């Protein structure tokens, strides 16, 4: 069975040696940085492309050209090097041109539309389908009628539904800001949720904090799991050494011994509670590390509980966003009343600029 030349040690050694020699000779014999880069790039591509060649004639031809390139460099024949590289460039350009032509052919007559036009088209399509399902429109409708007659009706119906939702929201009264949280490990990260700071308006720092806490919590859990595994091995070592010295087998409830209580004093947490010296030597160092990890976790819990109190304080973020939400509601209510009084009675479906979608856009709805 034919074998790749790259797997033959003598061939691999020869190619790498020649490649290193050429790379050393390029800056010595060629003073143009652009041409140096071009030669190196072409060499790298060709070596990667023909890495798995099995044809002996192809490999032989390429090695001859490689050796000729090195000789041309040493003799300063840069024009001959360009001639050697021309077929490779030509092939690349042809391939790129073919790809472009194929992509253009596949595109056909498809045109890129404006996003607003696409939105209007979807509204019209949904309107026609709905009316056809109810038997209010025929199966075939000419394009002229669709755009000149049905499109204004479809947009008006869509805008009426939007207007109804706006009216209902304003009728429900001013929205209030509230506290929400996301849980990461033991931590509850509290933050203010309101109409002002939802979606893209949400604080980027909050997102960074949540991702950081998620990463740190997972790291803490992984470290505790690793310590539990090491504690089990340490207990086996302690039992074995105690048996060798006193011929006694230690009986220890390891999960209970490693159990951490958040409400006991620090001195009690970290002091060894075992009467066996070998347990103190082997298991207690791991136990102390686990207690430190637990302590760090509970400190973060306390920190976020205090942060919640800070958010709830008078003049804090909750009060600020609540005030801003009410101001936004009052502004929208004023605009809605103004629009209802001055513009809505004079809406005309088929006059652009005086139709309902244009009126809603004008007043920021």
CSV table of C-alpha atoms in Angstrom, one decimal:
chain,number,residue,atom,x,y,z
A,1,UNK,CA,0.0,0.0,0.0
A,2,UNK,CA,1.3,3.5,-0.9
A,3,UNK,CA,2.6,5.4,2.1
A,4,UNK,CA,2.8,9.2,2.7
A,5,UNK,CA,6.3,10.5,2.2
A,6,UNK,CA,5.9,12.5,5.4
A,7,UNK,CA,6.1,9.2,7.3
A,8,UNK,CA,9.5,8.3,5.8
A,9,UNK,CA,12.2,9.7,8.3
A,10,UNK,CA,14.9,10.3,5.6
A,11,UNK,CA,12.4,12.3,3.4
A,12,UNK,CA,11.1,14.3,6.4
A,13,UNK,CA,14.7,15.1,7.5
A,14,UNK,CA,15.7,16.3,4.0
A,15,UNK,CA,12.6,18.5,3.5
A,16,UNK,CA,12.9,20.1,6.9
A,17,UNK,CA,16.6,20.7,6.4
A,18,UNK,CA,16.0,22.3,3.0
A,19,UNK,CA,13.2,24.4,4.4
A,20,UNK,CA,15.3,25.8,7.2
A,21,UNK,CA,18.1,26.6,4.7
A,22,UNK,CA,15.7,28.5,2.4
A,23,UNK,CA,14.3,30.4,5.4
A,24,UNK,CA,17.8,31.5,6.4
A,25,UNK,CA,18.7,32.5,2.9
A,26,UNK,CA,15.6,34.5,2.2
A,27,UNK,CA,16.6,37.6,4.3
A,28,UNK,CA,20.2,37.3,3.3
A,29,UNK,CA,19.7,37.3,-0.4
A,30,UNK,CA,16.4,39.3,-0.8
A,31,UNK,CA,16.2,42.9,0.5
A,32,UNK,CA,12.5,43.5,-0.1
A,33,UNK,CA,10.4,42.8,3.0
A,34,UNK,CA,7.3,42.4,0.9
A,35,UNK,CA,8.9,39.9,-1.4
A,36,UNK,CA,10.4,38.0,1.6
A,37,UNK,CA,6.9,37.7,3.0
A,38,UNK,CA,5.5,36.6,-0.3
A,39,UNK,CA,8.1,33.8,-0.7
A,40,UNK,CA,7.6,32.6,2.9
A,41,UNK,CA,3.8,32.6,2.6
A,42,UNK,CA,3.9,30.6,-0.7
A,43,UNK,CA,6.4,28.1,0.7
A,44,UNK,CA,4.3,27.5,3.8
A,45,UNK,CA,1.1,27.0,1.7
A,46,UNK,CA,2.8,24.6,-0.7
A,47,UNK,CA,4.3,22.5,2.1
A,48,UNK,CA,0.9,22.2,3.9
A,49,UNK,CA,-0.9,21.5,0.6
A,50,UNK,CA,1.4,18.7,-0.5
A,51,UNK,CA,1.9,17.3,3.0
A,52,UNK,CA,0.0,14.1,2.3
A,53,UNK,CA,1.1,13.5,-1.3
A,54,UNK,CA,1.6,9.8,-2.3
A,55,UNK,CA,2.7,10.4,-5.9
A,56,UNK,CA,6.5,10.0,-6.1
A,57,UNK,CA,6.7,12.0,-9.4
A,58,UNK,CA,4.8,14.9,-7.8
A,59,UNK,CA,7.1,14.9,-4.7
A,60,UNK,CA,10.2,14.6,-7.0
A,61,UNK,CA,9.1,17.6,-9.1
A,62,UNK,CA,8.3,19.7,-6.0
A,63,UNK,CA,11.6,18.9,-4.4
A,64,UNK,CA,13.5,19.9,-7.6
A,65,UNK,CA,11.6,23.2,-7.7
A,66,UNK,CA,12.4,23.7,-4.0
A,67,UNK,CA,16.1,23.1,-4.5
A,68,UNK,CA,16.0,25.4,-7.6
A,69,UNK,CA,14.4,28.1,-5.5
A,70,UNK,CA,17.3,27.9,-3.0
A,71,UNK,CA,19.9,28.1,-5.8
A,72,UNK,CA,18.2,31.1,-7.3
A,73,UNK,CA,18.3,32.8,-3.9
A,74,UNK,CA,22.0,32.2,-3.5
A,75,UNK,CA,22.7,33.5,-7.0
A,76,UNK,CA,20.4,36.5,-6.6
A,77,UNK,CA,18.1,35.5,-9.5
A,78,UNK,CA,14.9,37.1,-8.1
A,79,UNK,CA,13.2,37.3,-11.5
A,80,UNK,CA,13.5,33.5,-11.8
A,81,UNK,CA,12.0,33.1,-8.3
A,82,UNK,CA,9.0,35.2,-9.5
A,83,UNK,CA,8.6,33.0,-12.6
A,84,UNK,CA,8.6,29.9,-10.3
A,85,UNK,CA,5.9,31.4,-8.2
A,86,UNK,CA,3.7,32.7,-11.0
A,87,UNK,CA,1.9,29.4,-11.8
A,88,UNK,CA,1.0,29.1,-8.1
A,89,UNK,CA,-0.5,32.6,-8.0
A,90,UNK,CA,-2.4,32.1,-11.3
A,91,UNK,CA,-4.0,28.9,-9.9
A,92,UNK,CA,-5.0,30.7,-6.8
A,93,UNK,CA,-6.6,33.6,-8.7
A,94,UNK,CA,-8.5,31.2,-10.9
A,95,UNK,CA,-9.8,29.3,-7.9
A,96,UNK,CA,-11.0,32.5,-6.2
A,97,UNK,CA,-12.6,33.7,-9.5
A,98,UNK,CA,-14.4,30.4,-9.9
A,99,UNK,CA,-15.7,30.7,-6.3
A,100,UNK,CA,-17.0,34.2,-6.9
A,101,UNK,CA,-18.7,33.2,-10.2
A,102,UNK,CA,-20.3,30.2,-8.5
A,103,UNK,CA,-21.6,32.3,-5.7
A,104,UNK,CA,-23.0,34.9,-8.1
A,105,UNK,CA,-24.7,32.2,-10.1
A,106,UNK,CA,-26.2,30.7,-7.0
A,107,UNK,CA,-27.5,34.1,-5.9
A,108,UNK,CA,-29.4,34.5,-9.2
A,109,UNK,CA,-31.8,37.5,-9.2
A,110,UNK,CA,-32.1,37.7,-5.4
A,111,UNK,CA,-31.9,41.3,-4.2
A,112,UNK,CA,-31.0,42.6,-0.8
A,113,UNK,CA,-33.9,44.5,0.6
A,114,UNK,CA,-34.1,47.2,3.2
A,115,UNK,CA,-35.0,45.8,6.7
A,116,UNK,CA,-38.1,48.1,6.8
A,117,UNK,CA,-39.3,46.7,3.5
A,118,UNK,CA,-38.9,43.2,4.7
A,119,UNK,CA,-40.9,44.0,7.8
A,120,UNK,CA,-43.7,45.6,5.8
A,121,UNK,CA,-43.7,42.5,3.5
A,122,UNK,CA,-44.2,40.2,6.5
A,123,UNK,CA,-47.0,42.3,7.9
A,124,UNK,CA,-48.7,42.2,4.5
A,125,UNK,CA,-48.2,38.5,4.0
A,126,UNK,CA,-49.7,37.7,7.5
A,127,UNK,CA,-52.7,40.1,6.8
A,128,UNK,CA,-53.5,38.4,3.4
A,129,UNK,CA,-53.2,34.9,4.8
A,130,UNK,CA,-55.4,35.7,7.7
A,131,UNK,CA,-58.1,37.3,5.5
A,132,UNK,CA,-57.9,34.4,3.0
A,133,UNK,CA,-58.4,31.9,5.8
A,134,UNK,CA,-61.6,33.8,6.8
A,135,UNK,CA,-62.8,33.8,3.2
A,136,UNK,CA,-62.6,37.6,2.9
A,137,UNK,CA,-60.0,37.7,0.1
A,138,UNK,CA,-59.6,35.7,-3.1
A,139,UNK,CA,-56.7,33.2,-3.5
A,140,UNK,CA,-55.1,35.3,-6.2
A,141,UNK,CA,-54.5,39.0,-5.7
A,142,UNK,CA,-52.5,41.0,-8.3
A,143,UNK,CA,-49.3,42.7,-7.0
A,144,UNK,CA,-50.6,46.2,-7.8
A,145,UNK,CA,-53.6,45.7,-5.5
A,146,UNK,CA,-51.4,44.1,-2.8
A,147,UNK,CA,-49.1,47.1,-2.6
A,148,UNK,CA,-51.5,50.0,-3.3
A,149,UNK,CA,-54.6,48.8,-1.5
A,150,UNK,CA,-53.9,46.0,1.0
A,151,UNK,CA,-50.5,47.2,2.3
A,152,UNK,CA,-51.9,50.4,3.9
A,153,UNK,CA,-54.8,48.3,5.4
A,154,UNK,CA,-52.4,45.7,6.8
A,155,UNK,CA,-50.0,48.4,8.3
A,156,UNK,CA,-53.0,50.2,9.8
A,157,UNK,CA,-54.3,47.0,11.4
A,158,UNK,CA,-50.9,46.2,12.8
A,159,UNK,CA,-50.5,49.8,14.1
A,160,UNK,CA,-54.0,49.6,15.7
A,161,UNK,CA,-53.0,46.5,17.6
A,162,UNK,CA,-49.8,48.2,18.8
A,163,UNK,CA,-51.8,51.3,19.8
A,164,UNK,CA,-54.1,49.1,21.9
A,165,UNK,CA,-51.2,47.5,23.7
A,166,UNK,CA,-49.7,51.0,24.5
A,167,UNK,CA,-53.1,52.1,25.8
A,168,UNK,CA,-53.4,49.0,28.0
A,169,UNK,CA,-49.9,49.5,29.5
A,170,UNK,CA,-50.6,53.2,30.3
A,171,UNK,CA,-54.0,52.2,31.8
A,172,UNK,CA,-52.3,49.8,34.2
A,173,UNK,CA,-50.5,52.8,35.8
A,174,UNK,CA,-46.8,53.7,36.4
A,175,UNK,CA,-44.5,50.7,36.4
A,176,UNK,CA,-42.4,50.2,39.5
A,177,UNK,CA,-38.8,49.1,39.9
A,178,UNK,CA,-38.2,45.9,41.8
A,179,UNK,CA,-35.4,43.7,43.1
A,180,UNK,CA,-34.5,40.5,41.3
A,181,UNK,CA,-31.6,38.1,41.7
A,182,UNK,CA,-29.7,35.3,40.0
A,183,UNK,CA,-28.2,32.5,42.0
A,184,UNK,CA,-24.6,31.5,41.5
A,185,UNK,CA,-23.5,28.7,43.9
A,186,UNK,CA,-24.5,29.9,47.4
A,187,UNK,CA,-24.6,33.5,46.2
A,188,UNK,CA,-27.8,35.5,45.4
A,189,UNK,CA,-26.7,38.4,43.2
A,190,UNK,CA,-29.3,41.1,43.7
A,191,UNK,CA,-30.0,43.8,41.1
A,192,UNK,CA,-32.7,46.3,40.2
A,193,UNK,CA,-35.1,45.4,37.4
A,194,UNK,CA,-37.1,48.2,35.8
A,195,UNK,CA,-38.4,49.4,32.4
A,196,UNK,CA,-35.4,51.8,32.3
A,197,UNK,CA,-32.6,49.2,32.5
A,198,UNK,CA,-34.0,46.2,30.8
A,199,UNK,CA,-32.5,44.4,27.7
A,200,UNK,CA,-29.7,46.3,26.2
A,201,UNK,CA,-30.0,49.1,28.8
A,202,UNK,CA,-28.9,46.6,31.5
A,203,UNK,CA,-25.5,47.4,33.1
A,204,UNK,CA,-22.6,45.8,31.4
A,205,UNK,CA,-20.7,45.7,34.8
A,206,UNK,CA,-23.6,43.6,36.2
A,207,UNK,CA,-23.2,41.0,33.4
A,208,UNK,CA,-19.4,40.9,34.0
A,209,UNK,CA,-20.0,40.5,37.8
A,210,UNK,CA,-22.5,37.6,37.2
A,211,UNK,CA,-20.1,35.8,34.9
A,212,UNK,CA,-17.2,36.2,37.3
A,213,UNK,CA,-19.2,34.9,40.2
A,214,UNK,CA,-20.4,31.9,38.2
A,215,UNK,CA,-16.8,31.1,37.3
A,216,UNK,CA,-15.5,31.6,40.8
A,217,UNK,CA,-18.4,29.5,42.3
A,218,UNK,CA,-17.7,26.6,39.9
A,219,UNK,CA,-14.0,26.8,40.7
A,220,UNK,CA,-14.7,26.7,44.5
A,221,UNK,CA,-17.0,23.7,44.0
A,222,UNK,CA,-14.3,21.9,41.9
A,223,UNK,CA,-11.7,22.6,44.6
A,224,UNK,CA,-13.9,21.2,47.3
A,225,UNK,CA,-14.5,18.1,45.3
A,226,UNK,CA,-10.8,17.7,44.7
A,227,UNK,CA,-10.1,18.1,48.5
A,228,UNK,CA,-12.7,15.5,49.4
A,229,UNK,CA,-11.0,13.0,47.1
A,230,UNK,CA,-7.6,13.8,48.6
A,231,UNK,CA,-9.1,13.6,52.2
A,232,UNK,CA,-10.3,10.1,51.4
A,233,UNK,CA,-6.8,9.1,50.3
A,234,UNK,CA,-5.2,10.9,53.3
A,235,UNK,CA,-7.5,8.9,55.7
A,236,UNK,CA,-6.4,5.6,54.2
A,237,UNK,CA,-2.7,6.6,54.7
A,238,UNK,CA,-3.5,7.7,58.3
A,239,UNK,CA,-5.3,4.3,59.0
A,240,UNK,CA,-2.4,2.4,57.5
A,241,UNK,CA,0.3,4.2,59.5
A,242,UNK,CA,-1.6,4.0,62.7
A,243,UNK,CA,-2.0,0.2,62.2
A,244,UNK,CA,1.7,-0.2,61.6
A,245,UNK,CA,2.5,1.6,64.8
A,246,UNK,CA,-0.2,0.4,67.2
A,247,UNK,CA,-1.9,-2.5,65.4
A,248,UNK,CA,-5.2,-0.5,65.7
A,249,UNK,CA,-7.6,0.4,62.9
A,250,UNK,CA,-8.9,3.9,63.2
A,251,UNK,CA,-12.7,4.3,62.7
A,252,UNK,CA,-13.6,7.9,61.5
A,253,UNK,CA,-16.8,9.2,59.9
A,254,UNK,CA,-15.0,11.2,57.3
A,255,UNK,CA,-18.0,13.2,55.9
A,256,UNK,CA,-19.0,14.3,59.5
A,257,UNK,CA,-15.3,15.1,60.3
A,258,UNK,CA,-15.1,17.3,57.2
A,259,UNK,CA,-18.5,18.9,57.8
A,260,UNK,CA,-18.4,22.7,57.9
A,261,UNK,CA,-20.8,24.8,60.0
A,262,UNK,CA,-21.1,28.5,59.2
A,263,UNK,CA,-22.3,29.6,62.6
A,264,UNK,CA,-19.6,28.2,64.9
A,265,UNK,CA,-16.5,30.2,65.9
A,266,UNK,CA,-13.5,30.2,63.6
A,267,UNK,CA,-11.2,28.7,66.3
A,268,UNK,CA,-13.5,25.7,66.6
A,269,UNK,CA,-13.7,25.2,62.8
A,270,UNK,CA,-9.9,25.1,62.3
A,271,UNK,CA,-8.8,23.3,65.4
A,272,UNK,CA,-8.2,19.5,64.9
A,273,UNK,CA,-11.0,17.5,66.5
A,274,UNK,CA,-9.4,14.1,66.2
A,275,UNK,CA,-7.6,12.3,69.1
A,276,UNK,CA,-5.4,10.4,66.7
A,277,UNK,CA,-2.1,11.9,65.8
A,278,UNK,CA,-2.0,10.4,62.3
A,279,UNK,CA,-5.4,11.9,61.5
A,280,UNK,CA,-4.0,15.3,62.5
A,281,UNK,CA,-0.9,14.8,60.3
A,282,UNK,CA,-2.7,13.5,57.2
A,283,UNK,CA,-6.4,14.6,57.1
A,284,UNK,CA,-6.3,17.9,59.0
A,285,UNK,CA,-4.3,19.9,56.5
A,286,UNK,CA,-6.9,19.0,53.8
A,287,UNK,CA,-9.7,19.8,56.3
A,288,UNK,CA,-8.3,23.2,57.0
A,289,UNK,CA,-8.1,24.0,53.2
A,290,UNK,CA,-11.7,22.9,52.8
A,291,UNK,CA,-12.8,25.1,55.8
A,292,UNK,CA,-11.0,28.1,54.2
A,293,UNK,CA,-12.9,27.4,50.9
A,294,UNK,CA,-16.2,27.2,52.7
A,295,UNK,CA,-15.4,30.3,54.7
A,296,UNK,CA,-14.6,32.2,51.5
A,297,UNK,CA,-17.9,31.1,50.0
A,298,UNK,CA,-19.9,32.3,53.1
A,299,UNK,CA,-18.1,35.6,53.0
A,300,UNK,CA,-19.4,36.2,49.5
A,301,UNK,CA,-22.9,35.3,50.6
A,302,UNK,CA,-22.6,38.0,53.4
A,303,UNK,CA,-21.2,40.5,50.9
A,304,UNK,CA,-24.2,40.1,48.5
A,305,UNK,CA,-26.7,40.2,51.4
A,306,UNK,CA,-25.2,43.6,52.5
A,307,UNK,CA,-25.3,44.7,48.8
A,308,UNK,CA,-29.0,43.9,48.7
A,309,UNK,CA,-29.5,46.2,51.8
A,310,UNK,CA,-27.5,48.9,50.1
A,311,UNK,CA,-29.8,48.7,47.0
A,312,UNK,CA,-32.9,49.0,49.3
A,313,UNK,CA,-31.6,52.0,51.3
A,314,UNK,CA,-33.3,55.4,50.9
A,315,UNK,CA,-31.8,57.2,47.9
A,316,UNK,CA,-30.2,53.9,46.6
A,317,UNK,CA,-30.5,52.3,43.2
A,318,UNK,CA,-34.0,51.0,43.7
A,319,UNK,CA,-35.4,54.4,44.6
A,320,UNK,CA,-33.5,56.0,41.7
A,321,UNK,CA,-34.9,53.6,39.1
A,322,UNK,CA,-38.3,53.7,40.6
A,323,UNK,CA,-38.3,57.5,40.3
A,324,UNK,CA,-37.0,57.3,36.7
A,325,UNK,CA,-39.7,54.7,35.7
A,326,UNK,CA,-42.4,57.0,37.0
A,327,UNK,CA,-41.0,60.0,35.1
A,328,UNK,CA,-40.9,57.9,31.9
A,329,UNK,CA,-44.5,56.9,32.5
A,330,UNK,CA,-45.6,60.5,33.0
A,331,UNK,CA,-43.8,61.6,29.8
A,332,UNK,CA,-45.3,58.8,27.8
A,333,UNK,CA,-48.8,59.5,29.2
A,334,UNK,CA,-48.5,63.2,28.2
A,335,UNK,CA,-47.4,62.3,24.7
A,336,UNK,CA,-50.2,59.7,24.3
A,337,UNK,CA,-52.8,62.3,25.4
A,338,UNK,CA,-51.4,64.9,23.1
A,339,UNK,CA,-51.4,62.4,20.2
A,340,UNK,CA,-55.0,61.3,20.9
A,341,UNK,CA,-56.2,64.9,20.9
A,342,UNK,CA,-54.2,66.5,18.1
A,343,UNK,CA,-53.4,63.7,15.6
A,344,UNK,CA,-55.4,60.5,15.9
A,345,UNK,CA,-58.7,62.0,14.8
A,346,UNK,CA,-57.1,63.1,11.5
A,347,UNK,CA,-55.4,59.8,10.6
A,348,UNK,CA,-55.8,58.9,6.9
A,349,UNK,CA,-54.9,55.4,5.8
A,350,UNK,CA,-53.7,56.1,2.2
A,351,UNK,CA,-51.7,59.3,2.7
A,352,UNK,CA,-48.1,58.6,3.6
A,353,UNK,CA,-47.1,60.7,6.7
A,354,UNK,CA,-50.6,60.9,8.0
A,355,UNK,CA,-51.2,57.2,8.4
A,356,UNK,CA,-51.2,55.5,11.9
A,357,UNK,CA,-47.7,53.9,11.7
A,358,UNK,CA,-46.2,57.3,10.8
A,359,UNK,CA,-48.1,59.0,13.7
A,360,UNK,CA,-46.9,56.4,16.2
A,361,UNK,CA,-43.3,56.8,15.0
A,362,UNK,CA,-43.6,60.6,15.2
A,363,UNK,CA,-44.6,60.5,18.9
A,364,UNK,CA,-42.0,57.9,19.8
A,365,UNK,CA,-44.3,54.9,20.1
